[in-house]
Every structure is written in C-alpha cells, then in structure tokens.
Amino acid sequence: MRTIEVHGKEHATAHDALVELNFSGDLAISIAGRYFTVEESEYRRLQREGIQPTTWHHHEATGRIISVPGRH
C-alpha cells in the first residue's frame, strides 16, 4: 500500500470542492475516493510523483459537474 500526502483542503464531496473554488481559484481533484482543493503547484507535484488525480469542473453551459478521470 502507498501513502499519498496531499497539501490542500479536503471536502466531503466533489460538489463541496467545486463550491470552494468559487473562493480560491484552485483545482478540485480526487484521489482514492477523497476530494480536495489544491493549488496548481500541488497538482503538478502530485503529477511529478506519478499520481494523476481525477479533476472536477463545473460545466457552465449545462450547470453539471464533470470529471476528467486520472490514474492513481
């Protein structure tokens, strides 16, 4: 088992993480079923370590939450 340390704020749901983005401008990601808002630099650090988090976005035209799957 691998331990992944994420420097960001954890949220209960993807929706909660996206709501947080309204205030921060960071990224909403998920790793192993946990949701976070992180700064761009933290997202890049995770990628350098070989972790490809799922990213979450609000689709303005439809009002839906969409995910871009990652590998982790």
PDB file of C-alpha atoms in Angstrom:
ATOM      1  CA  MET A   1       0.000   0.000   0.000  1.00  0.00           C
ATOM      2  CA  ARG A   2       1.191   3.508  -0.819  1.00  0.00           C
ATOM      3  CA  THR A   3       0.580   6.587   1.306  1.00  0.00           C
ATOM      4  CA  ILE A   4      -0.106   9.793  -0.609  1.00  0.00           C
ATOM      5  CA  GLU A   5       0.247  13.118   1.164  1.00  0.00           C
ATOM      6  CA  VAL A   6      -1.900  15.868  -0.324  1.00  0.00           C
ATOM      7  CA  HIS A   7      -1.328  19.504   0.657  1.00  0.00           C
ATOM      8  CA  GLY A   8      -4.767  21.015   0.274  1.00  0.00           C
ATOM      9  CA  LYS A   9      -8.197  21.179   1.842  1.00  0.00           C
ATOM     10  CA  GLU A  10     -10.301  18.008   1.996  1.00  0.00           C
ATOM     11  CA  HIS A  11     -14.034  18.066   1.255  1.00  0.00           C
ATOM     12  CA  ALA A  12     -16.875  15.574   1.713  1.00  0.00           C
ATOM     13  CA  THR A  13     -17.968  15.644  -1.958  1.00  0.00           C
ATOM     14  CA  ALA A  14     -16.856  16.833  -5.385  1.00  0.00           C
ATOM     15  CA  HIS A  15     -19.641  19.428  -5.213  1.00  0.00           C
ATOM     16  CA  ASP A  16     -18.251  20.827  -1.958  1.00  0.00           C
ATOM     17  CA  ALA A  17     -14.795  21.055  -3.527  1.00  0.00           C
ATOM     18  CA  LEU A  18     -16.187  22.925  -6.531  1.00  0.00           C
ATOM     19  CA  VAL A  19     -18.060  25.360  -4.289  1.00  0.00           C
ATOM     20  CA  GLU A  20     -14.734  26.088  -2.554  1.00  0.00           C
ATOM     21  CA  LEU A  21     -13.258  27.008  -5.950  1.00  0.00           C
ATOM     22  CA  ASN A  22     -15.584  29.999  -6.072  1.00  0.00           C
ATOM     23  CA  PHE A  23     -13.435  31.482  -3.320  1.00  0.00           C
ATOM     24  CA  SER A  24      -9.934  30.230  -4.117  1.00  0.00           C
ATOM     25  CA  GLY A  25      -9.292  29.693  -7.830  1.00  0.00           C
ATOM     26  CA  ASP A  26      -7.515  26.411  -7.086  1.00  0.00           C
ATOM     27  CA  LEU A  27      -8.198  22.965  -8.592  1.00  0.00           C
ATOM     28  CA  ALA A  28     -10.735  20.380  -7.432  1.00  0.00           C
ATOM     29  CA  ILE A  29      -9.259  16.875  -7.506  1.00  0.00           C
ATOM     30  CA  SER A  30      -9.955  13.422  -6.134  1.00  0.00           C
ATOM     31  CA  ILE A  31      -7.616  10.633  -5.164  1.00  0.00           C
ATOM     32  CA  ALA A  32      -8.822   7.260  -3.886  1.00  0.00           C
ATOM     33  CA  GLY A  33     -12.369   8.499  -3.312  1.00  0.00           C
ATOM     34  CA  ARG A  34     -11.332  11.587  -1.346  1.00  0.00           C
ATOM     35  CA  TYR A  35     -11.943  15.128  -2.616  1.00  0.00           C
ATOM     36  CA  PHE A  36      -9.570  18.074  -2.290  1.00  0.00           C
ATOM     37  CA  THR A  37      -8.985  21.622  -3.436  1.00  0.00           C
ATOM     38  CA  VAL A  38      -5.304  22.197  -4.146  1.00  0.00           C
ATOM     39  CA  GLU A  39      -3.114  24.872  -5.660  1.00  0.00           C
ATOM     40  CA  GLU A  40      -1.756  24.353  -9.173  1.00  0.00           C
ATOM     41  CA  SER A  41       1.739  23.765  -7.745  1.00  0.00           C
ATOM     42  CA  GLU A  42       0.461  20.898  -5.565  1.00  0.00           C
ATOM     43  CA  TYR A  43      -1.324  19.345  -8.543  1.00  0.00           C
ATOM     44  CA  ARG A  44       1.925  19.464 -10.543  1.00  0.00           C
ATOM     45  CA  ARG A  45       3.892  17.981  -7.612  1.00  0.00           C
ATOM     46  CA  LEU A  46       1.498  15.027  -7.458  1.00  0.00           C
ATOM     47  CA  GLN A  47       1.901  14.506 -11.198  1.00  0.00           C
ATOM     48  CA  ARG A  48       5.701  14.522 -10.877  1.00  0.00           C
ATOM     49  CA  GLU A  49       5.340  11.746  -8.288  1.00  0.00           C
ATOM     50  CA  GLY A  50       3.420   9.686 -10.846  1.00  0.00           C
ATOM     51  CA  ILE A  51      -0.068  10.392  -9.479  1.00  0.00           C
ATOM     52  CA  GLN A  52      -2.706  11.501 -11.963  1.00  0.00           C
ATOM     53  CA  PRO A  53      -5.659  12.764  -9.879  1.00  0.00           C
ATOM     54  CA  THR A  54      -9.167  12.996 -11.272  1.00  0.00           C
ATOM     55  CA  THR A  55     -10.049  16.667 -11.794  1.00  0.00           C
ATOM     56  CA  TRP A  56     -13.534  18.098 -11.274  1.00  0.00           C
ATOM     57  CA  HIS A  57     -15.036  21.016 -13.197  1.00  0.00           C
ATOM     58  CA  HIS A  58     -18.284  22.939 -13.391  1.00  0.00           C
ATOM     59  CA  HIS A  59     -19.610  22.930 -16.965  1.00  0.00           C
ATOM     60  CA  GLU A  60     -21.081  26.417 -17.342  1.00  0.00           C
ATOM     61  CA  ALA A  61     -23.336  25.661 -20.329  1.00  0.00           C
ATOM     62  CA  THR A  62     -25.191  22.773 -18.670  1.00  0.00           C
ATOM     63  CA  GLY A  63     -24.626  23.516 -14.984  1.00  0.00           C
ATOM     64  CA  ARG A  64     -23.330  19.971 -14.486  1.00  0.00           C
ATOM     65  CA  ILE A  65     -20.317  18.687 -12.619  1.00  0.00           C
ATOM     66  CA  ILE A  66     -17.921  16.844 -14.907  1.00  0.00           C
ATOM     67  CA  SER A  67     -14.853  14.802 -14.110  1.00  0.00           C
ATOM     68  CA  VAL A  68     -11.708  14.175 -16.089  1.00  0.00           C
ATOM     69  CA  PRO A  69     -10.531  10.757 -14.925  1.00  0.00           C
ATOM     70  CA  GLY A  70      -6.969  10.339 -13.765  1.00  0.00           C
ATOM     71  CA  ARG A  71      -4.837   7.354 -12.860  1.00  0.00           C
ATOM     72  CA  HIS A  72      -3.762   6.863  -9.269  1.00  0.00           C
TER      73      HIS A  72
END
